[in-house]
Short mmCIF file of C-alpha atoms and ligand atoms in Angstrom, two decimals:
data_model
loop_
_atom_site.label_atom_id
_atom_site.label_comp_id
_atom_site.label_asym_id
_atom_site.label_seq_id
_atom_site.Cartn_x
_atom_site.Cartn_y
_atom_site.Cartn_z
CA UNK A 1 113.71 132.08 84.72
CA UNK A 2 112.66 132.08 88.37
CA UNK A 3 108.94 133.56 89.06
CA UNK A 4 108.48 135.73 91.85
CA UNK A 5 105.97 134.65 93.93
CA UNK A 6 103.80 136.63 96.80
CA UNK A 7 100.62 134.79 98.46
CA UNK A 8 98.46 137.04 100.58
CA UNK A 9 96.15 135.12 102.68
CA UNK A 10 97.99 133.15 104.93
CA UNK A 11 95.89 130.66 106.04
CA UNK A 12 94.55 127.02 105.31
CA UNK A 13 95.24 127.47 101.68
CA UNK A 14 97.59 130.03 101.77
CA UNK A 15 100.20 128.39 104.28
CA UNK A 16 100.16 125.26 102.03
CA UNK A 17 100.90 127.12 98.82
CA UNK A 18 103.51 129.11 100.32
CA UNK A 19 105.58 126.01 101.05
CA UNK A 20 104.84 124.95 98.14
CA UNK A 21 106.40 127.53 95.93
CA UNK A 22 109.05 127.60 98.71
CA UNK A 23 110.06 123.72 96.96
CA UNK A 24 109.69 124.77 93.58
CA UNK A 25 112.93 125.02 91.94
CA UNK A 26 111.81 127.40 89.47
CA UNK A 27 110.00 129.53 92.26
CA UNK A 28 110.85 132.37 94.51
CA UNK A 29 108.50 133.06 97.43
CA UNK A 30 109.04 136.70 97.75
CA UNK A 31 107.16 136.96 100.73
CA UNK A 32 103.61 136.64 102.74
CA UNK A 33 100.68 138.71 104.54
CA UNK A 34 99.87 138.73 107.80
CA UNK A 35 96.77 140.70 108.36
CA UNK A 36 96.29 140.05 111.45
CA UNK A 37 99.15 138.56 114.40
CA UNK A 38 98.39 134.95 115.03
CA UNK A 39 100.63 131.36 115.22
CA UNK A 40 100.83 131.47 112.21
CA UNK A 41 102.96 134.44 111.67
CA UNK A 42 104.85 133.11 114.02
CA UNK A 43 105.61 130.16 111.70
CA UNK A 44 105.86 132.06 108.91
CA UNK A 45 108.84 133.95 110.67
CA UNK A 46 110.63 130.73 111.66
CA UNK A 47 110.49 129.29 108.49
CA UNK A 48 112.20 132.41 107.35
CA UNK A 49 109.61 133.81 104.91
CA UNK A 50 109.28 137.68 105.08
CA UNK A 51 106.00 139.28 106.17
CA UNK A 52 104.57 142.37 104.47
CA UNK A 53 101.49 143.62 106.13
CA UNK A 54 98.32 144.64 104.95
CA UNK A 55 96.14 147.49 106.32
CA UNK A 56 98.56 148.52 109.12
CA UNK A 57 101.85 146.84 110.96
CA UNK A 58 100.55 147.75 114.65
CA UNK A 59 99.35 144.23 115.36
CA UNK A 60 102.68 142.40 114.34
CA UNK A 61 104.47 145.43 116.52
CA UNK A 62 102.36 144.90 119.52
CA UNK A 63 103.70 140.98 119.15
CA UNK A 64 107.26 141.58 118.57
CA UNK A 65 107.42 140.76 114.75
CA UNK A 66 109.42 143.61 112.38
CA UNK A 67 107.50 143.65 109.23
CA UNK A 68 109.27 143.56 106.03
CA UNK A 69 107.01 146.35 104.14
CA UNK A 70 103.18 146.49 102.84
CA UNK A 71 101.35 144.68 100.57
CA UNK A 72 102.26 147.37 98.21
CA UNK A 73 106.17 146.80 98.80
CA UNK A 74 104.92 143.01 98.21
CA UNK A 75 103.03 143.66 94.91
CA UNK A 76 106.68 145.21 93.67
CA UNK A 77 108.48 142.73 93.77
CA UNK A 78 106.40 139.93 92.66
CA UNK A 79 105.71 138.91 89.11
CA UNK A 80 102.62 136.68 90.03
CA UNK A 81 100.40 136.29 93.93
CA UNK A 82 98.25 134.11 94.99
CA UNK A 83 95.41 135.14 96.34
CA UNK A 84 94.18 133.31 99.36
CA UNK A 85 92.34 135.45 101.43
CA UNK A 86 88.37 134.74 103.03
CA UNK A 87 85.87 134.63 99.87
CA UNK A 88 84.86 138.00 98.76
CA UNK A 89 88.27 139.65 100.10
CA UNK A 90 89.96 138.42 96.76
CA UNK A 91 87.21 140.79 94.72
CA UNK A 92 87.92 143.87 96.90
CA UNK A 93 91.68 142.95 96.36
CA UNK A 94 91.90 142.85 92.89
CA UNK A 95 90.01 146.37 92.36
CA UNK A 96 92.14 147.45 95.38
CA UNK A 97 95.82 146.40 94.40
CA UNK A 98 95.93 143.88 92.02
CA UNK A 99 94.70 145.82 89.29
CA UNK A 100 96.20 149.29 89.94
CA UNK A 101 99.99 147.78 90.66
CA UNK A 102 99.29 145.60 87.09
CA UNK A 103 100.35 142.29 88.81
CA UNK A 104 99.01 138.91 87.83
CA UNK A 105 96.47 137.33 90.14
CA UNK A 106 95.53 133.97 91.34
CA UNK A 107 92.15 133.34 92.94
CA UNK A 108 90.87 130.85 95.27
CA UNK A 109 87.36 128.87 95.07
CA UNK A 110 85.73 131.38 97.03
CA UNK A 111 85.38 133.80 94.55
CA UNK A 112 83.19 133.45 91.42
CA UNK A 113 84.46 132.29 88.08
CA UNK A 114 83.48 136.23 86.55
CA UNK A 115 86.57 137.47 89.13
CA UNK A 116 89.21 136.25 86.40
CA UNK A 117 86.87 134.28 83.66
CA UNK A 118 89.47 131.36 83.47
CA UNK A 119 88.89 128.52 86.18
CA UNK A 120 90.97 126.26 86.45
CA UNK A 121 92.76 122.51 87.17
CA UNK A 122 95.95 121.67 85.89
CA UNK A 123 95.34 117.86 84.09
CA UNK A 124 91.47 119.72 82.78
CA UNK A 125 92.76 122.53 80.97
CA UNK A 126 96.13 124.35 81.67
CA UNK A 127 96.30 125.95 78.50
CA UNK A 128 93.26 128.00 79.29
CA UNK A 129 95.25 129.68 82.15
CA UNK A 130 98.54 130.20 79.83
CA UNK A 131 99.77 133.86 79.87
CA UNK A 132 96.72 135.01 81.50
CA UNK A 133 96.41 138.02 84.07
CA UNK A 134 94.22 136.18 86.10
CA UNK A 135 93.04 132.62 87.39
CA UNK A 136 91.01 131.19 89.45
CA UNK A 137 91.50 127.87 91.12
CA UNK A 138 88.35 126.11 91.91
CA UNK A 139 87.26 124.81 94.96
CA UNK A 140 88.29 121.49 96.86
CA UNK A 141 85.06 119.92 95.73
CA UNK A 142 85.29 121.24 92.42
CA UNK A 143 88.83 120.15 92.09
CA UNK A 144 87.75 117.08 93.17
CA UNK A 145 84.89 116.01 90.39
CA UNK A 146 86.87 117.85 87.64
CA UNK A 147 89.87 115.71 88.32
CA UNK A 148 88.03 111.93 88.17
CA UNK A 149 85.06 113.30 85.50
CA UNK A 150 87.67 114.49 83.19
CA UNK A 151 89.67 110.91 83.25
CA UNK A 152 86.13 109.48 82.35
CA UNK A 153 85.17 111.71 79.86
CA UNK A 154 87.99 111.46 77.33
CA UNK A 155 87.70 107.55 77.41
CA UNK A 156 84.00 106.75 77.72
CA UNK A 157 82.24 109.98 77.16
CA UNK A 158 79.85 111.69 79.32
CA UNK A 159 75.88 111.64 78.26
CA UNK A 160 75.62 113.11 81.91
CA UNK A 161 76.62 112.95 85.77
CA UNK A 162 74.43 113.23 88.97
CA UNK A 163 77.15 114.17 92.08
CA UNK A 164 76.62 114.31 95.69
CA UNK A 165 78.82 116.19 97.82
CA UNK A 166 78.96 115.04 101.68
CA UNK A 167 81.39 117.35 103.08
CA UNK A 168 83.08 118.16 106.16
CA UNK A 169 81.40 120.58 108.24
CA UNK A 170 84.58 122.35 108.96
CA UNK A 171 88.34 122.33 108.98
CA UNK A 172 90.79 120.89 111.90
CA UNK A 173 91.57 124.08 113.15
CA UNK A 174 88.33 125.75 112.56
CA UNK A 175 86.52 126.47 115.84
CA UNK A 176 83.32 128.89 114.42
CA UNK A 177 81.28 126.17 111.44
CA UNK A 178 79.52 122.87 112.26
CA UNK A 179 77.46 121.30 112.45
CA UNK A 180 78.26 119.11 115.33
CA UNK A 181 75.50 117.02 115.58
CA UNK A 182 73.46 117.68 112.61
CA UNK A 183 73.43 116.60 109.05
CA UNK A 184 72.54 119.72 106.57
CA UNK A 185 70.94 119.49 103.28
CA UNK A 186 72.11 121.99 101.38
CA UNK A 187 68.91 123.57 100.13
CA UNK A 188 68.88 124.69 96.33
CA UNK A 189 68.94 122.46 93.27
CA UNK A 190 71.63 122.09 91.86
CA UNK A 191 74.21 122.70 94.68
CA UNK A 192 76.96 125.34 93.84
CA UNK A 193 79.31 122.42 92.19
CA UNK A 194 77.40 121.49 89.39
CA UNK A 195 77.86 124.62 87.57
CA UNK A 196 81.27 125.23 88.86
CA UNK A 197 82.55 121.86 87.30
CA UNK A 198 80.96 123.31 84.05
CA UNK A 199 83.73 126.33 83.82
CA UNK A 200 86.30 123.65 83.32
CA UNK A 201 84.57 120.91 81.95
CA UNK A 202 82.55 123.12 79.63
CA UNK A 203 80.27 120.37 77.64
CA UNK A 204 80.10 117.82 81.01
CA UNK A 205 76.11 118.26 81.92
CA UNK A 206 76.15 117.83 85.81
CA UNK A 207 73.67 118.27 88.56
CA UNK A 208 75.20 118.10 91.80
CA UNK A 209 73.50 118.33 95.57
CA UNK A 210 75.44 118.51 98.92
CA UNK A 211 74.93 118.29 102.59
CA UNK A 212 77.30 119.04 105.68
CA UNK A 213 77.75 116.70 108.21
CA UNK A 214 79.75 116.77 111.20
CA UNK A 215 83.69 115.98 110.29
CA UNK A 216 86.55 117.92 109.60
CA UNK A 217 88.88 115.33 107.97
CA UNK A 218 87.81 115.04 104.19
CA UNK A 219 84.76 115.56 101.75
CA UNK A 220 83.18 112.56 100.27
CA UNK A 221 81.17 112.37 97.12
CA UNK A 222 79.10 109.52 95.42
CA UNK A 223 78.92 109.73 91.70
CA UNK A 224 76.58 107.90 89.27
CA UNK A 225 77.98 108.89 85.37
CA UNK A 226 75.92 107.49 82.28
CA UNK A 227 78.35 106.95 79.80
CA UNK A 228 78.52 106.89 75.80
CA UNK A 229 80.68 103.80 75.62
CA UNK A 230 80.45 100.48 78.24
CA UNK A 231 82.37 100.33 80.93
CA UNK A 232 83.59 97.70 83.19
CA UNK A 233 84.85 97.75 86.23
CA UNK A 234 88.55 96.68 86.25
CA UNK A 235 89.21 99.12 82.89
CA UNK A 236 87.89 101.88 85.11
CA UNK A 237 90.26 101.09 88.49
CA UNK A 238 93.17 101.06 85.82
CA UNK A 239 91.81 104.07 84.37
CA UNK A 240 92.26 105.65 87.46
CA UNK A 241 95.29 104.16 88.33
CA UNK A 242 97.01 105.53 85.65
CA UNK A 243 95.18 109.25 86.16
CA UNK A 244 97.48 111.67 87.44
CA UNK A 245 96.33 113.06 91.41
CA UNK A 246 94.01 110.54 92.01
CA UNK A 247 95.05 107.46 93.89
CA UNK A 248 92.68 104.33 94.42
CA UNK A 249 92.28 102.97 97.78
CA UNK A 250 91.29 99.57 99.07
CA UNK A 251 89.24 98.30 101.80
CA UNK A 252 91.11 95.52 101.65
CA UNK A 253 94.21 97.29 102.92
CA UNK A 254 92.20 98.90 105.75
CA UNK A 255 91.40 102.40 103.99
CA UNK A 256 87.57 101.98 104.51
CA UNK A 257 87.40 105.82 105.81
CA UNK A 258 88.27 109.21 105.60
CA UNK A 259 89.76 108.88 108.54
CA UNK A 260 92.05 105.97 107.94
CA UNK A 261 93.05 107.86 104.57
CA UNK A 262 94.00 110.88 106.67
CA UNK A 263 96.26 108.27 108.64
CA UNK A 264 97.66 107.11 106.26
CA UNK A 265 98.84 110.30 104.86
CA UNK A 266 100.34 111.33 107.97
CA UNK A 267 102.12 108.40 108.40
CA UNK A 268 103.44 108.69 104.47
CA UNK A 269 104.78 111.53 106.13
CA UNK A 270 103.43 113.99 104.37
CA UNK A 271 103.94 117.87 105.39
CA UNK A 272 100.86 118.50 107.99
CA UNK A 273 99.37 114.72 107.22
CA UNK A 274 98.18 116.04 103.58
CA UNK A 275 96.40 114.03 101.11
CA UNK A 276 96.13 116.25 97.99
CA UNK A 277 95.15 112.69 95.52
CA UNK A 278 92.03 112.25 95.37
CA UNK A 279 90.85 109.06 96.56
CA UNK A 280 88.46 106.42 95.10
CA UNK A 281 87.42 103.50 96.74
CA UNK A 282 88.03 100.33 94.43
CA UNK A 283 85.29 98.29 95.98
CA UNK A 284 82.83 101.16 95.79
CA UNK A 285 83.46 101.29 91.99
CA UNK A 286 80.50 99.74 89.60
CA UNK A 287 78.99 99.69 86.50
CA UNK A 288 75.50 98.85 85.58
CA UNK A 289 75.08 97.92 82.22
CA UNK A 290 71.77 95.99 81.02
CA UNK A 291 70.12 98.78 78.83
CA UNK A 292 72.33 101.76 79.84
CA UNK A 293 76.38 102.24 80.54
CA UNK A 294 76.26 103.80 84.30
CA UNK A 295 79.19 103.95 86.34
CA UNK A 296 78.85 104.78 89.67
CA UNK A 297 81.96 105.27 92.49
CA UNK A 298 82.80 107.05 95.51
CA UNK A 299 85.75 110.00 96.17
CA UNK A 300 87.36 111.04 99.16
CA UNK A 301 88.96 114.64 99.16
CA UNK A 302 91.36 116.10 101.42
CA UNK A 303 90.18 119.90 101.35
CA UNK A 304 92.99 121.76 102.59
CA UNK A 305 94.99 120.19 100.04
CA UNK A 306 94.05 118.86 96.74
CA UNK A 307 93.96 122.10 95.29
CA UNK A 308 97.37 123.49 96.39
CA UNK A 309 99.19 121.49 92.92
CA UNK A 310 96.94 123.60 91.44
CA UNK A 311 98.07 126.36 92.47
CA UNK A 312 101.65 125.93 91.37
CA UNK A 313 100.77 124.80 88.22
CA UNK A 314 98.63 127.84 87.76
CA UNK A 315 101.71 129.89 88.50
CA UNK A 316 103.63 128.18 85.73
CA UNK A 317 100.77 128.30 83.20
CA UNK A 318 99.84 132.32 83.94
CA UNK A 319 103.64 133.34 84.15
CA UNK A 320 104.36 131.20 80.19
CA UNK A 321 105.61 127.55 81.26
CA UNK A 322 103.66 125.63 78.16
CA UNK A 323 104.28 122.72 78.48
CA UNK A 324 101.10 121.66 81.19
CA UNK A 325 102.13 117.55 81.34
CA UNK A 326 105.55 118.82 82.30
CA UNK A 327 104.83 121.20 85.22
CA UNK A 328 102.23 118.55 86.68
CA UNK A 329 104.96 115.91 86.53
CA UNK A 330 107.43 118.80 88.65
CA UNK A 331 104.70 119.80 90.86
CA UNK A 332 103.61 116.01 91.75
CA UNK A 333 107.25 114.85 91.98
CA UNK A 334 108.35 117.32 95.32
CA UNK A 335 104.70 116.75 96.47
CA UNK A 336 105.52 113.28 96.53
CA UNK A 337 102.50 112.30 94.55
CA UNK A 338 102.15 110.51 90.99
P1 NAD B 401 91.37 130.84 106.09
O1 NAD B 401 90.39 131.59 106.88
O2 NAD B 401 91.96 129.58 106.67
O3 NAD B 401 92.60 131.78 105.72
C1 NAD B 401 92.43 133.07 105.24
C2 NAD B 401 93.59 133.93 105.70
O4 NAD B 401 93.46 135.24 105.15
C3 NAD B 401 93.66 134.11 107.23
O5 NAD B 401 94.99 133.91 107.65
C4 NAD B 401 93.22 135.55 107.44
O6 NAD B 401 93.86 136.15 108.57
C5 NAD B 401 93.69 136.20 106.16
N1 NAD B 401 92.95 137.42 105.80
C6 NAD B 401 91.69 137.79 106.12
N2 NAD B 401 91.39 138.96 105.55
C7 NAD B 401 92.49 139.36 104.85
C8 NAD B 401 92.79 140.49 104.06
N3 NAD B 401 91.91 141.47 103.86
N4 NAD B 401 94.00 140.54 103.48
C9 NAD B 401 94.93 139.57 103.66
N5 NAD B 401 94.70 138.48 104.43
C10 NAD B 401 93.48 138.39 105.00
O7 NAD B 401 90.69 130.55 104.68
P2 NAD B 401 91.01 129.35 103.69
O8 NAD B 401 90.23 128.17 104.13
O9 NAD B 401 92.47 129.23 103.48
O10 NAD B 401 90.28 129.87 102.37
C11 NAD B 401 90.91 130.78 101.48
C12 NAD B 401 90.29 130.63 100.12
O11 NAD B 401 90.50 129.28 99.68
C13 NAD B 401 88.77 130.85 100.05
O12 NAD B 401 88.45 131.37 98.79
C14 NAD B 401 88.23 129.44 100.18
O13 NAD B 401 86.94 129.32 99.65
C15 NAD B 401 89.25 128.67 99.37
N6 NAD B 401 89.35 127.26 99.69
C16 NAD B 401 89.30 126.80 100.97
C17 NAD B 401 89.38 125.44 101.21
C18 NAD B 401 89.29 124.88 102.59
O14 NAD B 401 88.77 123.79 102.74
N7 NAD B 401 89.77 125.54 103.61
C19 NAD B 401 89.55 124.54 100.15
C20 NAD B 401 89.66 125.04 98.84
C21 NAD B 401 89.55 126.41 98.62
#
């Protein structure tokens, strides 16, 4: 069976996941939106995809691009789209047109875990997504501790996890968020995260803070677990090792930064220099464990990327594809990723 495939949103996220599908041998991109005319329509067109608009066609007409319908001509032909529009947008999109055309939705991070009650990341819990109407992937961060907690969870057990987020103050291409010489607390306890890891790793207790500071490259976190069982040091680098989407990195071979990471994609030759692993540092990985079983470690996460397997793999769960070990192994192998 191939699944037909729209994304609307066709942006940081949205671009990614379109290719994506594009390479998935059991995909069809049907199409993308274009609300508004930019460079990236224009990519869209040369990479062949067809455009269906979304409020009205006059932009693309003013710029020379034929449009290949609406996004209700879209929402016919697909059996599944991925929503990755602006936060909010996705709400007023699913009361709009996802619900009324019966079509089965994908959310981004953006939106709040109540938009489709099932959050999700593929190696967590893909059988909560199976058959269902409507996901929601969760954010980069999100992504990020769900991935690495879960790996330490099922072998040491989680009493409970203090996270915090230092993330990028905005994306690459991103010319309206900063800061730009500033470091911003994010000012409520817990941050956001902590209860958004907790709609996929339901019985993980997590309090998370965050601050912005100004990069655009990657997020980084610092973790500090306490564990049920003891830990050491070189069981939890293999651990990881052997954890699907997460990749450990060494000082030792000059990956000391996000920024050297990021280089080091690109020159993996990745599509657009992506990094969708998510990276520990294997010197920054230690345990304490005198009276208590803490391990503590440090993540790098690419933000326009990591959660774009999830995506796919959300497709294949939502649309029937059981078998959750099998679709991650097809999604990571034309990623290029373990
Ligand atoms: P973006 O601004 O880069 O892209 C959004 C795209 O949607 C743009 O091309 C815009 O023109 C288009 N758009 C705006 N309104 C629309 C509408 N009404 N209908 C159709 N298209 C419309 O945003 P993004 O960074 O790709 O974020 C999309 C979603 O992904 C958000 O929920 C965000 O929280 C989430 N997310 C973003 C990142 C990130 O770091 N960029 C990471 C993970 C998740």
């Amino acid at each position: 069976m191939t699944i037909k495939v729209g994304v609307n949103g066709y942006g940081t996220i949205g671009k990614r996941v379109a290719d994506a599908v594009a390479m998935q041998k059991d995909m069809k991109l049907i199409g993308v939106t274009a609300h508004s005319y930019s460079f990236n329509t224009e990519v869209a067109k040369q990479k062949g995809y067809k455009i269906f608009t979304v409020d009205s066609d006059n932009d693309l007409k003013l710029n020379g691009i034929k449009s290949d319908g609406d996004m209700n001509n879209l929402l016919e032909e697909v059996d599944i789209i991925v929503d990755a529009t602006p936060k909010k947008v996705g709400k007023e999109n699913l009361d709009k047109y996802y619900k009324p055309k019966k079509v089965k939705a994908i959310f981004q991070g953006g939106e709040k875990h109540e938009i489709a009650g099932t959050s999700f990341v593929a190696q967590c819990n893909y059988n909560e997504a199976l058959n269902k109407d409507y996901a929601r992937i969760v954010s980069c961060n999100t992504t990020g501790l769900c991935r690495t907690l879960h790996a330490v969870d099922k072998k040491y057990g989680i009493e409970s996890v203090h996270a915090t987020m230092i993330r990028r103050g905005a994306d690459p291409g991103d010319i309206h968020h900063g800061p730009i010489n500033a470091i911003v607390p994010v000012l409520e306890m817990p941050s956001h995260h902590g209860p958004d890891v907790q709609t996929v790793l339901h019985n993980v207790e997590i309090f998370t803070t965050a601050l912005s500071v100004p990069s655009t490259l990657m997020h980084l976190h610092t973790l500090t677990v306490d564990l049920k069982k003891k830990a050491n040091v070189n069981d939890v680098i293999e651990l990881f090792k052997n954890s699907t989407r997460i990749r450990i990195v060494r000082n030792a071979e000059h990956l000391r930064s996000t920024a050297e990471i990021i280089e080091f994609a690109r020159d993996l030759g990745r599509l657009r220099g992506d990094m969708p692993e998510i990276c520990v540092w294997q010197e920054a990985i230690g345990v304490i464990s005198n009276s208590y079983n803490k391990l503590l470690y440090m993540q790098a996460v690419h933000q326009e990327s990591d959660v774009v397997p999830e995506n796919i793999d959300c497709i294949r769960a939502m649309t029937g594809f059981k078998d959750g070990a099998k679709s991650i192994a097809m999604t990571n192998k034309c990623f290029g990723i373990r």
